[in-house]
CSV table of C-alpha atoms in Angstrom, one decimal:
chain,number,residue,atom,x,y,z
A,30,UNK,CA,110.2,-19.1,15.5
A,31,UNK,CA,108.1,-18.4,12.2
A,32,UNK,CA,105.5,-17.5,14.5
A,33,UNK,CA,107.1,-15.3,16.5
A,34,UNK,CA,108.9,-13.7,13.5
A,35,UNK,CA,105.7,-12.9,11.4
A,36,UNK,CA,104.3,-11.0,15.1
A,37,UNK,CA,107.2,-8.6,15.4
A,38,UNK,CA,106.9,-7.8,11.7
A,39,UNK,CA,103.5,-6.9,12.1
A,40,UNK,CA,103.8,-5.1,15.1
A,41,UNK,CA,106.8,-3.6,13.4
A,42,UNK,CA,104.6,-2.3,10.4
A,43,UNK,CA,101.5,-0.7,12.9
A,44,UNK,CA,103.9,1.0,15.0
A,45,UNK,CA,105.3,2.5,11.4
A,46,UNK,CA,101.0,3.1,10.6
A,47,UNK,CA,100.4,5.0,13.8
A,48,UNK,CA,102.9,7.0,13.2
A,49,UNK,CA,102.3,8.1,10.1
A,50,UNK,CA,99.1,8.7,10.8
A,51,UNK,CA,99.2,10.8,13.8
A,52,UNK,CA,100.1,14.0,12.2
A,53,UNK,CA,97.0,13.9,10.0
A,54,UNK,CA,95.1,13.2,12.8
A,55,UNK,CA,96.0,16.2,14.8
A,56,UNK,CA,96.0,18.4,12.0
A,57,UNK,CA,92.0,17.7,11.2
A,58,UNK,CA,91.6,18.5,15.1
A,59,UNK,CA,93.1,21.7,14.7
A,60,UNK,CA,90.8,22.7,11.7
A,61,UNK,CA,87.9,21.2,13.0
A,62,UNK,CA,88.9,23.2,16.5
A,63,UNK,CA,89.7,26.5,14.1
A,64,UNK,CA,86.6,26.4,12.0
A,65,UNK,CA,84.8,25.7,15.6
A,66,UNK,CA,86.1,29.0,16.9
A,67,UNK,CA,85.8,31.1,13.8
A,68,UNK,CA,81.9,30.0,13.4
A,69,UNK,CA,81.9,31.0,17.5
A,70,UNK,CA,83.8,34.4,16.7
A,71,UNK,CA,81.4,35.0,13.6
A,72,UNK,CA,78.2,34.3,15.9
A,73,UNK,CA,79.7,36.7,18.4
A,74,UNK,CA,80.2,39.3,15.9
A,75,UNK,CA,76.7,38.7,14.1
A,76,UNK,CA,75.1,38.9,17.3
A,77,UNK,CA,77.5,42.1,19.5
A,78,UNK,CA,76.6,43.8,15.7
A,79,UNK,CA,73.4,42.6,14.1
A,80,UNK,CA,71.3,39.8,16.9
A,81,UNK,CA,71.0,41.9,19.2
A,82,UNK,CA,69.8,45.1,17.9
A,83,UNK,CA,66.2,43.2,16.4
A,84,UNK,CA,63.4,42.2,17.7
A,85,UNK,CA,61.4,39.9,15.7
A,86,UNK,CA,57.5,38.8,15.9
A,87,UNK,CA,55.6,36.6,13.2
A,88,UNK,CA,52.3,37.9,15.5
A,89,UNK,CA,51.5,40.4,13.1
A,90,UNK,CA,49.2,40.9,10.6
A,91,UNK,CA,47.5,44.1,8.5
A,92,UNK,CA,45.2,46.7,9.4
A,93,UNK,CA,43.6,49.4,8.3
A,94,UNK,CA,40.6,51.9,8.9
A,95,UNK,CA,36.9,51.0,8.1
A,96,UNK,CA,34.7,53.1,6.8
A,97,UNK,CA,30.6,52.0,7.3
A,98,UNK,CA,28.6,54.1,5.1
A,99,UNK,CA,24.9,54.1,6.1
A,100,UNK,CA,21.8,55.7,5.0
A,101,UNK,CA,21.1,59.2,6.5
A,102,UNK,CA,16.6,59.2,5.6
A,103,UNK,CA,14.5,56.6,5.5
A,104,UNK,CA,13.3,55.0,2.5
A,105,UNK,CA,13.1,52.2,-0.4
A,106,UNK,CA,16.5,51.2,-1.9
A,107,UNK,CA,15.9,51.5,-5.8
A,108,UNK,CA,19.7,50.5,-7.3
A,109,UNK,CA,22.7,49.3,-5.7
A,110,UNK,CA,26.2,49.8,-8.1
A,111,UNK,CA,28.6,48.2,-6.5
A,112,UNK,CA,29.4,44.7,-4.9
A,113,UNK,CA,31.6,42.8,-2.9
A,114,UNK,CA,35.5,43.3,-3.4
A,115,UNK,CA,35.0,45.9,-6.3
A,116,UNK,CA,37.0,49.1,-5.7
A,117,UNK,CA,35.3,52.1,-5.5
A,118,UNK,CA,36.4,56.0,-5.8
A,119,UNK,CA,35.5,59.5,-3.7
A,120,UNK,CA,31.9,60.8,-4.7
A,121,UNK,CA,31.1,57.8,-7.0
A,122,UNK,CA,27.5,56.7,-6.4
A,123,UNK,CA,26.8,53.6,-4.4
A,124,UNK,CA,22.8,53.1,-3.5
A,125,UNK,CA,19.9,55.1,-4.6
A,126,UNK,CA,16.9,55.3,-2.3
A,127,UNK,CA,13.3,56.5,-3.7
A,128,UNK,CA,13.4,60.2,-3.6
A,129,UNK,CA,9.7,60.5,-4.4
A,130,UNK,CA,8.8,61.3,-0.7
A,131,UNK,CA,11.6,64.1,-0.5
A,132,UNK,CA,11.0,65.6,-3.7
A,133,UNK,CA,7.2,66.2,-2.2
A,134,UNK,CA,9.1,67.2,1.3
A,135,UNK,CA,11.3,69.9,-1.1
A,136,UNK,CA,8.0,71.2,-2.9
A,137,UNK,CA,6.4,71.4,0.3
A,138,UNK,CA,9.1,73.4,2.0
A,139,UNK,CA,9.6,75.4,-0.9
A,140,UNK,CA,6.2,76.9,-0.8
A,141,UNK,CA,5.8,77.2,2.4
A,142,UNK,CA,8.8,79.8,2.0
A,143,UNK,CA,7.0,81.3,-0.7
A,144,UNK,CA,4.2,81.6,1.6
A,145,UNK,CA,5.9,83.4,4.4
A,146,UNK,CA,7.5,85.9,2.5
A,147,UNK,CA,4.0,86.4,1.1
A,148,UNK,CA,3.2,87.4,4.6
A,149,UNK,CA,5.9,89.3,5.6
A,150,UNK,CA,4.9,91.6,2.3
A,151,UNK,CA,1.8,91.8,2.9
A,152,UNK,CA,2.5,93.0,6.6
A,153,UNK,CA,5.2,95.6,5.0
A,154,UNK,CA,2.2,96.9,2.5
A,155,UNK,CA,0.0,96.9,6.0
A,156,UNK,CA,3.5,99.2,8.0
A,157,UNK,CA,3.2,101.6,4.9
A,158,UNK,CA,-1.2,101.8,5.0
A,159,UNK,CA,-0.9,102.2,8.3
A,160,UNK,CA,2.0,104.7,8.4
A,161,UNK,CA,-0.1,106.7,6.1
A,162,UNK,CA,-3.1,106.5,8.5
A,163,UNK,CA,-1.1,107.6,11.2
A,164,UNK,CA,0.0,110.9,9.7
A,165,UNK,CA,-3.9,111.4,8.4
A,166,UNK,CA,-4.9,111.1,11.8
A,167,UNK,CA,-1.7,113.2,13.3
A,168,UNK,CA,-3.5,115.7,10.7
A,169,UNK,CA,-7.3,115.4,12.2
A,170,UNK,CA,-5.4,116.1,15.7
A,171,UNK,CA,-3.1,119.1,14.7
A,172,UNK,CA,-6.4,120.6,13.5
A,173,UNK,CA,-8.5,119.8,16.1
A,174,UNK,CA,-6.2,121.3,18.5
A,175,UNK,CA,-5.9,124.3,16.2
A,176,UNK,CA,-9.3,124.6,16.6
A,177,UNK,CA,-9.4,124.2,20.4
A,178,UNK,CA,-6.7,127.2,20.3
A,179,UNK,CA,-9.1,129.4,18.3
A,180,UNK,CA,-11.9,129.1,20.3
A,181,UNK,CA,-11.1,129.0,23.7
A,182,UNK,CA,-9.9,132.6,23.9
A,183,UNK,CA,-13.8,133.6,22.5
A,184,UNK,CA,-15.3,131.5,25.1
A,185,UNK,CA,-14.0,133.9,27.6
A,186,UNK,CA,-15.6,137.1,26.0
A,187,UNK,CA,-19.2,134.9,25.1
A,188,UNK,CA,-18.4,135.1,21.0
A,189,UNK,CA,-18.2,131.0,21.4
A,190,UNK,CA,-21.0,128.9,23.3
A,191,UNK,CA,-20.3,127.0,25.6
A,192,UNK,CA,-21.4,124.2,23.6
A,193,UNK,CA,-19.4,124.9,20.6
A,194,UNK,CA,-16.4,125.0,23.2
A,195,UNK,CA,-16.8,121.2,24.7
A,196,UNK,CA,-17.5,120.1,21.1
A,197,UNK,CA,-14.0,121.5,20.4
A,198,UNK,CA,-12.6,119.8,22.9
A,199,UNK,CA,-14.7,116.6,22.3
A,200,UNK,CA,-13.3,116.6,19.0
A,201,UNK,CA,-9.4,117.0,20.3
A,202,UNK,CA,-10.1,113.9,22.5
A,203,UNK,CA,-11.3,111.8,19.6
A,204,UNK,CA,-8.6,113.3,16.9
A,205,UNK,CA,-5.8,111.7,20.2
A,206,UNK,CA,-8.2,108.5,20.3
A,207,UNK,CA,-7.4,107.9,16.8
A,208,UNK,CA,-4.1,108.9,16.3
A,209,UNK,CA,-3.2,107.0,19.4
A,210,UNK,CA,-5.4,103.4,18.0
A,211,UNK,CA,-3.3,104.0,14.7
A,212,UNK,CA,0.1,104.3,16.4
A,213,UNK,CA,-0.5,101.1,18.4
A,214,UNK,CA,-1.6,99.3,15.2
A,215,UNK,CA,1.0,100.4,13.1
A,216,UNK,CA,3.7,100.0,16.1
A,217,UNK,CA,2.6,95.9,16.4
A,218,UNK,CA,2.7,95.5,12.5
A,219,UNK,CA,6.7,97.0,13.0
A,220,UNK,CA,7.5,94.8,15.6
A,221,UNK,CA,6.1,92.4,13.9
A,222,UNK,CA,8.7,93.3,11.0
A,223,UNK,CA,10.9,93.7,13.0
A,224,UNK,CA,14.4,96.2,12.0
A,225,UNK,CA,16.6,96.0,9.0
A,226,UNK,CA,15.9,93.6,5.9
A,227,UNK,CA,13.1,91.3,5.4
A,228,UNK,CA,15.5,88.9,3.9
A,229,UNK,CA,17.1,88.2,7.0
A,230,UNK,CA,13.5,88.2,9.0
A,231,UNK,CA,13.5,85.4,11.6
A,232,UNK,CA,10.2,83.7,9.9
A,233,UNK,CA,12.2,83.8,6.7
A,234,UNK,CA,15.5,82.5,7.9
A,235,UNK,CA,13.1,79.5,9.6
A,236,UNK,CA,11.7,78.9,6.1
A,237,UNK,CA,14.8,78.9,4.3
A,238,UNK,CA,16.6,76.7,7.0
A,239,UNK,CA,13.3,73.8,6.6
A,240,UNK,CA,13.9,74.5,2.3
A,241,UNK,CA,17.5,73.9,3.2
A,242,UNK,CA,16.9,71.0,5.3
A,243,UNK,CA,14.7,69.5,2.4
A,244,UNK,CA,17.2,69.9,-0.3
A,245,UNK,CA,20.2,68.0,1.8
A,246,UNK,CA,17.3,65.0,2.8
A,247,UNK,CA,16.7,65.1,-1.2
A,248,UNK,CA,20.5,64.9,-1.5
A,249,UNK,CA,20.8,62.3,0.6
A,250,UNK,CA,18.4,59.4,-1.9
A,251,UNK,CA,21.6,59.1,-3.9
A,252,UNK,CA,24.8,57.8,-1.3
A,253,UNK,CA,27.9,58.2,-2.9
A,254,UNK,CA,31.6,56.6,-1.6
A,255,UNK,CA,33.4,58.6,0.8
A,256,UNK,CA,36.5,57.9,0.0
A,257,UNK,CA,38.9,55.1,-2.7
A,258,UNK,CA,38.5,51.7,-1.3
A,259,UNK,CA,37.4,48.7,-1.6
A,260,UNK,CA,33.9,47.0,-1.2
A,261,UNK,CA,34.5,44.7,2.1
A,262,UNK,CA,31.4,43.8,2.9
A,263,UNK,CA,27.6,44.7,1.6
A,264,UNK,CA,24.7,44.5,3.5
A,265,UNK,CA,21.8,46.0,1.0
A,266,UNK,CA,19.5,44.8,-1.6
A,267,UNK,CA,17.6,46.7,-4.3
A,268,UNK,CA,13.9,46.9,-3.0
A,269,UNK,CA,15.1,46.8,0.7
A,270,UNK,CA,13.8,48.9,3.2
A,271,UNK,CA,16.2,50.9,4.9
A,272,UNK,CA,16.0,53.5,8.2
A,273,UNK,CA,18.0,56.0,9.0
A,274,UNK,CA,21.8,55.3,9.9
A,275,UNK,CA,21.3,51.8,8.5
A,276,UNK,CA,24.8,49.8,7.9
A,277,UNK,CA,24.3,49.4,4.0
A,278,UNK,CA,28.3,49.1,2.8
A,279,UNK,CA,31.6,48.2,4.8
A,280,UNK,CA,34.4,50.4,2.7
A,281,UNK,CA,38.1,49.5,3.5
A,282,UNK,CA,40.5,52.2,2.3
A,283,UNK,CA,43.8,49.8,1.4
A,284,UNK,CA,45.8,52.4,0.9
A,285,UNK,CA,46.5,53.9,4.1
A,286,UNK,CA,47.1,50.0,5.4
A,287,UNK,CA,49.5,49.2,8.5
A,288,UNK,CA,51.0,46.5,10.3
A,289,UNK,CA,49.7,45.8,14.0
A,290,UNK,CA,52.5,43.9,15.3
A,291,UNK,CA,52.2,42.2,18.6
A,292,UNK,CA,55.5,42.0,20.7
A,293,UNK,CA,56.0,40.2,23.6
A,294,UNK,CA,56.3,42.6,26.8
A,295,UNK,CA,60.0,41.3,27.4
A,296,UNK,CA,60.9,42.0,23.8
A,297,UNK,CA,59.6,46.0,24.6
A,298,UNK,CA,62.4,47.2,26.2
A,299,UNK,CA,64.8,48.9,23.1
A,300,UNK,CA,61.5,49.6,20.8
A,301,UNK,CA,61.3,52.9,20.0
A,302,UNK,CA,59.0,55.0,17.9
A,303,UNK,CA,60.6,56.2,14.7
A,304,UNK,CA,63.0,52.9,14.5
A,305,UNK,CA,62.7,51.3,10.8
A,306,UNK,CA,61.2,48.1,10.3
A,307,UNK,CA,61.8,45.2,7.5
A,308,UNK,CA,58.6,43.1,7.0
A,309,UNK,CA,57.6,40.2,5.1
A,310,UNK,CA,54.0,39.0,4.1
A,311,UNK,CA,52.9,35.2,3.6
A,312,UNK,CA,51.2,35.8,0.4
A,313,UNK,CA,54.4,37.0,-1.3
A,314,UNK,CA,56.4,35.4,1.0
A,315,UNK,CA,60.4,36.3,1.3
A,316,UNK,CA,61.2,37.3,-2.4
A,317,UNK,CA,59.1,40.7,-1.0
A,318,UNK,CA,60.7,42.4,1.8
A,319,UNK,CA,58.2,45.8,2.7
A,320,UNK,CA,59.9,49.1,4.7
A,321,UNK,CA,58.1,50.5,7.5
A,322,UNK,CA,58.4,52.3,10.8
A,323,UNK,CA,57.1,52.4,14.4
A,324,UNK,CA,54.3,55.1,14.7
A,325,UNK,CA,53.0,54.2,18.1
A,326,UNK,CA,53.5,51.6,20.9
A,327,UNK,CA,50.1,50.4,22.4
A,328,UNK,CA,48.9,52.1,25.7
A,329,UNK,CA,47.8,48.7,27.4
A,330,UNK,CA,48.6,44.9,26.3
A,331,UNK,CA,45.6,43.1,24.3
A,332,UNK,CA,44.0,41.1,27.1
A,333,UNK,CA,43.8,44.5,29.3
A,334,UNK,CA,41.1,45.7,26.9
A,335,UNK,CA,39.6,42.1,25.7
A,336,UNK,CA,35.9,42.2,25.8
A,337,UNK,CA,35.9,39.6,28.9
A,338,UNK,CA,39.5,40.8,30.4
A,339,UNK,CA,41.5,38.2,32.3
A,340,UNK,CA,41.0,37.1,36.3
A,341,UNK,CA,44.2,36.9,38.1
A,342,UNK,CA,42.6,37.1,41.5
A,343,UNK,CA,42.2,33.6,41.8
A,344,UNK,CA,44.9,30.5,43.6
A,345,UNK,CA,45.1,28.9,40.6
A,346,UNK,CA,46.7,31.7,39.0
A,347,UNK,CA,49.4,31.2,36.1
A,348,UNK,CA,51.7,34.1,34.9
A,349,UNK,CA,51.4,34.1,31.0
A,350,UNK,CA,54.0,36.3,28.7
A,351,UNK,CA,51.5,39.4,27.7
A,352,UNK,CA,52.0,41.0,24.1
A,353,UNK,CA,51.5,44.9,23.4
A,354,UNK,CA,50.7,45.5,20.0
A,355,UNK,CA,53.0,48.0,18.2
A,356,UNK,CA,51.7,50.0,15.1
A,357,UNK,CA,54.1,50.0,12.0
A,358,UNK,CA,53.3,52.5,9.2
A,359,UNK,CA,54.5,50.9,5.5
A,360,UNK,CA,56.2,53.0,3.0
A,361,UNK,CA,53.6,53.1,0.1
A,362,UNK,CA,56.5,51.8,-2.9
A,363,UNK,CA,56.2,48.5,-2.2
A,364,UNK,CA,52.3,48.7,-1.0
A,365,UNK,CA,51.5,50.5,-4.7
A,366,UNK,CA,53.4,47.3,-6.3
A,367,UNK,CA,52.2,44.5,-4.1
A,368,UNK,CA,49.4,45.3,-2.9
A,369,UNK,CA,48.3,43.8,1.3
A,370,UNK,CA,44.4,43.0,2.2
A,371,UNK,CA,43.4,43.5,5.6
A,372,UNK,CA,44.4,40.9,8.0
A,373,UNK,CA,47.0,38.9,6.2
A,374,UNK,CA,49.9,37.8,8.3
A,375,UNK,CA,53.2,39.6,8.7
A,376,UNK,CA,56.5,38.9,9.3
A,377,UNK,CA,58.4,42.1,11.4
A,378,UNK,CA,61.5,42.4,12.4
A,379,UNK,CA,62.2,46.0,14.2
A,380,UNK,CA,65.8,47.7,14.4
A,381,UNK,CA,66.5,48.7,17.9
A,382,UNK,CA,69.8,49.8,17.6
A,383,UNK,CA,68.7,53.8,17.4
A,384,UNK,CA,67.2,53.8,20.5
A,385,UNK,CA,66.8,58.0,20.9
A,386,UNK,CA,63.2,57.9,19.8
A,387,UNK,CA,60.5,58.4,22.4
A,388,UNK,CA,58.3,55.5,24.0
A,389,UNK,CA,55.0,57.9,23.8
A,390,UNK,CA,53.6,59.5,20.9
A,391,UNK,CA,53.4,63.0,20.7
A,392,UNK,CA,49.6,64.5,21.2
A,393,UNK,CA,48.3,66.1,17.6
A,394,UNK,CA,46.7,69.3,17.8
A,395,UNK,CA,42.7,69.0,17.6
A,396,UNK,CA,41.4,69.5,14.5
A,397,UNK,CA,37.4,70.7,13.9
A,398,UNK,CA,35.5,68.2,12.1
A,399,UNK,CA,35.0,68.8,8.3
A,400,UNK,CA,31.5,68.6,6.7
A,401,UNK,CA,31.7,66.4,3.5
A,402,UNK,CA,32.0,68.6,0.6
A,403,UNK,CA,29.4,67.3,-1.5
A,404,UNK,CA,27.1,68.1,1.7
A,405,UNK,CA,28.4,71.4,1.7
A,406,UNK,CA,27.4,72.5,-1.8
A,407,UNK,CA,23.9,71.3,-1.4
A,408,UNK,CA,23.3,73.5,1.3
A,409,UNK,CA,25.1,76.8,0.2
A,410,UNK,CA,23.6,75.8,-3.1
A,411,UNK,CA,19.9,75.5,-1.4
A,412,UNK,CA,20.1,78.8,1.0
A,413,UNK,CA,21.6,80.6,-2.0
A,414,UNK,CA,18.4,79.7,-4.0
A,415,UNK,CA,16.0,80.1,-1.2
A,416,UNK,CA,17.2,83.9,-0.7
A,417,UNK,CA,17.2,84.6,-4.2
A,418,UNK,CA,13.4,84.0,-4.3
A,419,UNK,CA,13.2,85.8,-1.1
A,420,UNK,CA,15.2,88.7,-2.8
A,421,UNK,CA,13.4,88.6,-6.0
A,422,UNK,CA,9.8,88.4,-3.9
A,423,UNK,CA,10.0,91.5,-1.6
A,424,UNK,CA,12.3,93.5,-3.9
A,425,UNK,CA,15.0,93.8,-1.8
A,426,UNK,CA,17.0,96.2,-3.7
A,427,UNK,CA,14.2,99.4,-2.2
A,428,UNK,CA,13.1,97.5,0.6
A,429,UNK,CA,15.1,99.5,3.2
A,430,UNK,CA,14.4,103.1,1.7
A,431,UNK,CA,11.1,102.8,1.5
A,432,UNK,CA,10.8,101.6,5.1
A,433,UNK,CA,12.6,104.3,6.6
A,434,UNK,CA,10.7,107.2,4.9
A,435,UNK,CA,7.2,105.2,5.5
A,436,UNK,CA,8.5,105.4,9.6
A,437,UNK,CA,10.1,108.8,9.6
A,438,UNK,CA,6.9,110.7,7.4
A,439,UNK,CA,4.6,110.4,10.0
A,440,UNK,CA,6.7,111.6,13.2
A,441,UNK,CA,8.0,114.2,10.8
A,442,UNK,CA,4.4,115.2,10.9
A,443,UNK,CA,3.3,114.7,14.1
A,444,UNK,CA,6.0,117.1,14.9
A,445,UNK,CA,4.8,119.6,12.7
């Protein structure tokens, strides 16, 4: 009876516990089943709203534009300024080359254009000689002739011998002989000239082009940076022999950086160009978060133009997920502050959700290329020198004058 009393007064007392403890037990189910559906509501919304509008790659690293910078003559490398890594700005010098053999090259050049204009003076003295020739013989002929005239009316009444007649003539034929040799000669030492100024003679703009030619070449011993960069890779030693378009520096230019960020096809179909872009480096890692946009979408994916491009024509062919790499342009605040180096890896996360931008970039206008300035003031520089002396050497200033009334006195005459 003890026994049986002491069961129903613990059965008793657990029928009290599980009923006391049923409530509580229902209401942790119903948060647990409430926070459940809130964190599935919140994912929903995170995802209809945020998720689904990015497109997210850690294939991505930086890039930017190399410059080489190579010798332009041949020669022997006598200084090299810079190294490895150091930065560099536009039109500071670089490598010097021995400009011995093109300072000779210069001289040489420079009197050979002395030498032509020489000529071409002497052969304008020769036009005027000859010009005055020409009217001395145009003289001996109108006189001859006048001479011819006088006598051959006498001839006919017997006052003039026969023989003083055919020496009159005789004399007419030579005075045309001459007058016709000096008129030949004179007209090959004008053609010779040629018309207008001697200063823009074809001999003389030769000349001045080979000067010109040996001032840039002289130019060309000192090789000064292009552009502001940085020193990525140097292949030249003082004392080193060097020919012409020779590698001698690798300049990398780390300001106008980007991001080459290589999507998977699938993940292609919302990117736009002109979307904005968020993007985190390794080096800096999250803390800095870089701003950037799409610029360009690639035309092919990278294995279309690897250097060995990928066989699918085979039976044991597997489909593998190709990536396109998209180009992202940074804004330069954070850049200026934390400065990227060339291939360091990226984090990029795109925003698709503006999705009016076009798929292909727009075609740029053609642009001529541009000469390098510094090359551009040695020659104007040089041809403005080299027509100077050509200026100074024929006296330009009555060159023309006195040419026309050298050519125009003797017809005047002949006339006459």
């Amino acid at each position: 009876m003890a026994e049986q009393n002491n069961n129903s007064s613990n059965g008793a007392s657990s029928s009290r516990n599980g009923g006391a403890t049923s409530p509580a037990r229902k209401r942790g189910l119903r948060l647990v089943a409430g926070l459940f559906l809130i964190g599935v509501a919140a994912f929903v919304v995170w995802y209809l709203t945020v998720s689904r509008y990015r497109e997210s790659t850690d294939n991505a690293y930086v890039a930017a534009d190399s410059v080489t910078v190579a010798s332009r003559i041949a020669g022997t490398v006598q200084a090299v300024a810079v190294g490895e890594t150091d930065g560099v700005q536009p039109g500071q010098w670089l490598v010097r080359i021995d400009d011995r053999d093109a300072r000779v090259a210069l001289a040489r050049a420079r009197a050979e254009l002395l030498e032509t204009v020489r000529d071409l003076a002497q052969l304008r003295e020769r036009e005027k000689s000859l010009g005055a020739q020409l009217a001395a013989r145009n003289l001996e002929l109108a006189e001859s002739r006048d001479n011819l005239a006088r006598r051959e009316p006498l001839a006919a009444d017997r006052t003039v011998s026969a023989e003083e007649l055919a020496h009159a003539k005789s004399a007419v034929q030579l005075a045309e002989a001459r007058a016709q040799s000096a008129e030949r000669e004179r007209a090959a030492v004008s053609a010779a000239l040629g018309e207008g100024s001697l200063s823009a003679h074809p001999r003389v703009d030769a000349a001045v082009a080979r000067y010109t030619q040996a001032a840039l070449n002289a130019s060309y011993t000192t090789i000064a940076a292009p552009l502001a960069g940085v020193v990525a890779k140097k292949a030249v030693q003082p004392g080193q022999v060097v020919a012409p378009n020779q590698p001698l520096l690798t300049l990398t230019p780390l300001g106008g950086a980007w991001v080459e960020a290589n999507f998977k096809e699938s993940q292609l179909k919302n990117v736009r160009i002109g979307q904005p872009v968020t993007l985190e480096a390794d080096v800096y890692g999250s803390s800095v978060e870089y701003e950037g946009t799409v610029v360009g979408i690639g035309a092919g994916t990278g294995a279309a133009f690897a250097l060995l491009p990928a066989q699918n024509a085979t039976g044991n062919w597997i489909k593998v997920t190709q990536r396109v790499p998209v180009r992202i342009a940074l804004k330069p605040d954070t850049v200026a502050k934390y400065p990227l180096r060339v291939g360091l890896s990226m984090d990029v996360t795109v925003n698709t959700k503006d999705r009016s931008g076009a798929l292909l970039p727009t075609a740029s206008p053609a642009q001529a290329p541009q000469a390098a300035a510094n090359d551009e003031a040695v020659l104007k520089s040089a041809e403005d020198e080299a027509r100077g002396w050509v200026r100074t050497a024929l006296g330009e200033s009555a060159e023309r004058g006195e040419r026309n009334v050298s050519s125009a006195a003797p017809a005047a005459k002949a006339k006459g």
